[in-house]
Every structure is written in structure tokens, then in C-alpha cells.
Amino acid sequence: MSEPISIDIWSDIACPWCYIGKRNLEAGLASTAGDPDAPQVEITFHSFELSPDTPVDFDGDELDFLAGHKGMAREQVEQMLSHVTKVAAGAGLQYRFDLLQHTNTVKAHELLHFAKAKGLQHEMEERLMSAYFTEGKHVGRVDDLVALAVEVGLDADETRSALESAEYLDAVRADQAQARAYGINGVPFFVIDGQYGVSGAQPPEAFENVIRDIWAQKQGVAAEA
């Protein structure tokens, strides 16, 4: 039996294309699940901060942030957000940029590493992205993060202790250092089986094809062994 395909994903929970990319990957994997010899995968999320200088409590909406941070005209920002909202809808996601609370995401990344240690990283990743993009919840403050962590089954006191002590900050920084070593400048970025890099929110079919190709190669090697 071949070893599962590793899929390492560098993303930021405040990245709209990362959530779309996550959904597209899931759709691609769902398409392979019915194969006679369905590919086995192991997915790990890694930290990437798009805007590490963002304050926890940003005074303004997403239009204000992007217009100021990227030096874009508000009309241009509105067009960009309209486009990504339509793409997200195609992936089954209902983005609400009118509700979104822009914030610093380092604590959210620490929470993801804590959740990983407890075997709940995937559930925490989904909960954070949904809270941020579709529900307008704050994901930068400890109290808010603890509440979301409890929803996926994490202990409130343990979560609060991990976040307040910055227990997993080194793990966040290690992910970021690895991203720099790989030359990753934007997210989402998928490293598949340690050898193939896939950049951006590719369509489900792209993930489906590369996963099938790699699995076939691994099966061939296993058969020769």
C-alpha cells in the first residue's frame, strides 16, 4: 500500500482566495473518492500572514483597508471584491465583505497550531474562515478565538492559555520561514507530496488531475518494490 499523498497548504485565514482554494481542493478530492483505487491524502495547513502589520482592531471596513494598504481607488476595490464574491459563490461560499472585520491574524494562526496538536486543525481552519468571510465575526482577539475554538471541540481554558502565552508562535514563525525558503510570495500555495508546487485557487479539475497522476506514480513505485 502506498503512503498517502501529503498536501501542505500555506494560507492566511484572511485571504479570500485561500478559502476558495480550500473548497476547490475539497471538490477535486471528492471527485477522486469514487475511483476504484481512491487516492489517500494527508492535508496540513501552514501559516502565512498577508498583512502582519494590521492592527487587531482595524478602524474601517475592507474597502478602507484595501484602498489604504494597496493604494487602490475605492471603485477599483469595489470591483475587485465583487469579482471575488462571484468566484466564491461558484465554490459554494457566500462572502460578506460588508460584515467583514479586518484584523491581525497571528493569533488565529497560533490557534490553528494548537488545534493541530489536538487533532482538530481542519475543523478549526474551516471554522475560522467561515467566521471571517461569511459571518462577520472577529478572529483577532483572544476571547473571540476561544469561543470559536470551543465550537469545534477544543477546551476553553487550554485554548486561552495557549493563546495568551503565545505557546505556538514559534510554530507560526517556522511555517513562515519555510514559505520563504520555498520562495512562496503569495497564497494559497499547495506543496503536493513534497515535490509539486501549485499556486493560487486552481479549479477542482486541476487538483483532481494532479492528485490522480501522483497517486498513479506512487502505486507504480509500490508495485515495483
XYZ file of C-alpha atoms in Angstrom:
225
model
C 0.000 0.000 0.000
C 1.352 3.405 -0.981
C 1.936 6.125 1.573
C -0.731 8.859 1.445
C -0.076 11.911 -0.685
C 0.938 14.843 1.515
C -0.697 18.166 0.739
C 0.855 21.099 2.590
C -1.112 24.323 2.219
C 0.272 27.758 3.033
C -2.622 30.133 3.594
C -3.985 33.002 5.646
C -7.483 32.796 7.057
C -7.949 36.423 5.922
C -7.146 35.504 2.297
C -10.329 35.226 0.204
C -8.625 33.108 -2.451
C -7.372 30.693 0.221
C -10.906 29.768 1.245
C -11.882 29.349 -2.408
C -8.756 27.249 -2.996
C -9.633 25.087 0.006
C -13.126 24.454 -1.376
C -11.763 23.684 -4.852
C -9.260 21.214 -3.421
C -12.045 19.541 -1.442
C -14.155 19.311 -4.611
C -11.248 17.817 -6.533
C -10.646 15.231 -3.824
C -14.351 14.392 -3.701
C -14.186 13.598 -7.419
C -11.381 11.103 -6.841
C -13.090 9.439 -3.881
C -15.103 7.156 -6.136
C -12.073 5.840 -8.014
C -11.529 2.058 -7.728
C -8.220 2.837 -6.022
C -9.058 6.217 -4.498
C -6.023 8.388 -3.674
C -5.260 8.745 0.022
C -4.152 12.190 1.185
C -2.933 13.911 4.338
C -3.563 17.668 4.441
C -1.670 20.079 6.686
C -2.256 23.821 6.852
C 0.682 26.186 7.337
C 0.801 29.806 8.439
C 1.234 32.778 6.119
C 0.411 36.360 7.136
C -0.616 38.564 4.236
C -0.636 41.763 6.326
C 1.310 41.238 9.562
C 1.297 44.984 10.293
C -2.507 45.102 10.535
C -3.807 46.145 13.975
C -6.046 43.731 15.874
C -8.834 46.297 15.813
C -8.749 47.967 12.416
C -10.776 51.169 12.221
C -12.636 50.825 8.964
C -14.103 48.284 6.558
C -12.480 46.099 3.916
C -12.751 48.885 1.360
C -10.852 51.222 3.690
C -8.184 48.625 4.329
C -7.511 47.695 0.717
C -7.702 51.271 -0.511
C -5.189 52.358 2.120
C -2.986 49.271 2.225
C -2.702 48.764 -1.524
C -3.151 52.367 -2.604
C -6.131 51.466 -4.763
C -9.093 53.640 -5.661
C -12.264 52.680 -3.809
C -14.102 51.996 -7.085
C -11.349 49.608 -8.106
C -11.550 47.865 -4.729
C -15.334 47.535 -5.058
C -14.921 45.886 -8.470
C -12.272 43.525 -7.109
C -14.430 42.473 -4.141
C -17.441 41.994 -6.421
C -15.381 39.690 -8.625
C -14.039 37.558 -5.778
C -17.538 37.349 -4.273
C -18.845 35.886 -7.537
C -15.964 33.402 -7.753
C -16.568 32.398 -4.130
C -20.257 31.849 -4.863
C -19.240 29.462 -7.631
C -17.358 27.466 -4.986
C -20.403 27.453 -2.710
C -19.262 30.267 -0.414
C -21.322 33.347 0.407
C -18.777 36.079 1.164
C -19.988 39.076 3.165
C -17.391 41.807 2.767
C -19.954 44.257 4.140
C -19.749 42.467 7.508
C -16.076 41.512 7.480
C -13.936 42.727 10.404
C -10.367 43.140 9.208
C -7.793 42.178 11.822
C -4.322 40.844 12.526
C -4.301 37.060 12.053
C -1.245 35.924 14.024
C -3.328 34.710 16.988
C -5.609 32.818 14.621
C -2.526 31.090 13.221
C -1.376 30.225 16.732
C -4.821 28.746 17.338
C -4.522 26.609 14.222
C -1.265 25.136 15.508
C -2.852 24.462 18.894
C -5.783 22.785 17.130
C -3.353 20.725 15.060
C -1.753 19.431 18.265
C -5.235 18.366 19.391
C -6.141 16.721 16.068
C -8.652 19.405 15.092
C -6.731 21.614 12.678
C -9.038 21.022 9.705
C -12.139 21.793 11.735
C -10.529 24.938 13.163
C -9.379 26.150 9.747
C -12.886 25.801 8.341
C -14.473 27.482 11.368
C -12.124 30.465 11.238
C -12.544 31.047 7.517
C -16.312 30.748 7.711
C -16.443 33.090 10.708
C -14.300 35.682 8.946
C -15.673 35.665 5.413
C -19.316 34.664 5.773
C -20.369 35.644 9.305
C -18.530 38.887 10.033
C -17.030 37.549 13.259
C -13.819 38.941 14.785
C -10.928 36.472 14.555
C -8.097 38.531 16.028
C -8.973 38.764 19.724
C -8.339 36.004 22.236
C -11.895 35.967 23.617
C -13.416 35.595 20.165
C -10.927 32.904 19.160
C -11.587 30.902 22.321
C -15.321 30.970 21.581
C -14.730 29.649 18.066
C -12.321 27.002 19.366
C -14.946 25.688 21.779
C -17.348 25.292 18.855
C -15.036 22.730 17.220
C -14.428 20.829 20.443
C -11.353 22.463 21.978
C -11.148 23.184 25.683
C -11.694 26.858 26.512
C -9.131 27.110 29.323
C -6.436 25.231 27.393
C -7.045 27.357 24.309
C -6.881 30.601 26.249
C -3.655 29.534 27.972
C -2.054 28.599 24.643
C -3.008 31.915 23.054
C -2.150 34.187 25.975
C 1.256 32.528 26.432
C 1.994 32.571 22.679
C 2.904 28.897 23.058
C 2.617 28.258 19.323
C 4.088 31.499 17.981
C 7.383 29.756 17.190
C 5.476 27.215 15.100
C 3.844 30.057 13.158
C 7.237 31.632 12.524
C 8.683 28.281 11.427
C 5.931 27.953 8.813
C 6.685 31.439 7.573
C 10.393 30.675 7.378
C 9.648 27.551 5.346
C 7.491 29.618 2.999
C 10.411 31.976 2.427
C 12.713 29.015 1.813
C 10.300 27.706 -0.830
C 10.057 31.170 -2.371
C 6.345 31.453 -1.615
C 5.267 35.082 -2.040
C 1.519 34.657 -2.236
C -1.181 32.300 -1.051
C -2.801 29.887 -1.319
C 0.202 27.753 -2.192
C -0.014 23.969 -2.246
C 3.029 21.705 -1.954
C 1.911 18.267 -3.077
C 3.908 15.248 -1.978
C 6.874 17.482 -1.227
C 7.692 17.949 -4.896
C 4.920 19.738 -6.799
C 4.041 23.365 -6.159
C 0.575 24.618 -7.100
C -0.061 28.344 -6.743
C -3.435 30.007 -6.422
C -7.051 28.881 -6.177
C -6.923 26.431 -9.055
C -10.182 24.853 -10.295
C -11.219 21.485 -8.831
C -10.236 19.682 -12.031
C -6.626 20.825 -11.693
C -6.363 19.340 -8.206
C -8.212 16.217 -9.326
C -5.760 15.630 -12.186
C -2.557 16.195 -10.247
C -3.735 14.027 -7.335
C -4.631 11.173 -9.693
C -1.306 11.481 -11.534
C 0.765 11.440 -8.351
C -1.234 8.546 -6.881
C -0.709 6.510 -10.059
C 3.029 7.180 -9.869
C 3.132 6.151 -6.218
C 1.168 2.988 -6.941
C 3.584 2.125 -9.729
C 6.561 2.520 -7.438
C 4.822 0.443 -4.751
C 4.113 -2.325 -7.260
C 7.778 -2.438 -8.282
C 9.015 -2.603 -4.702
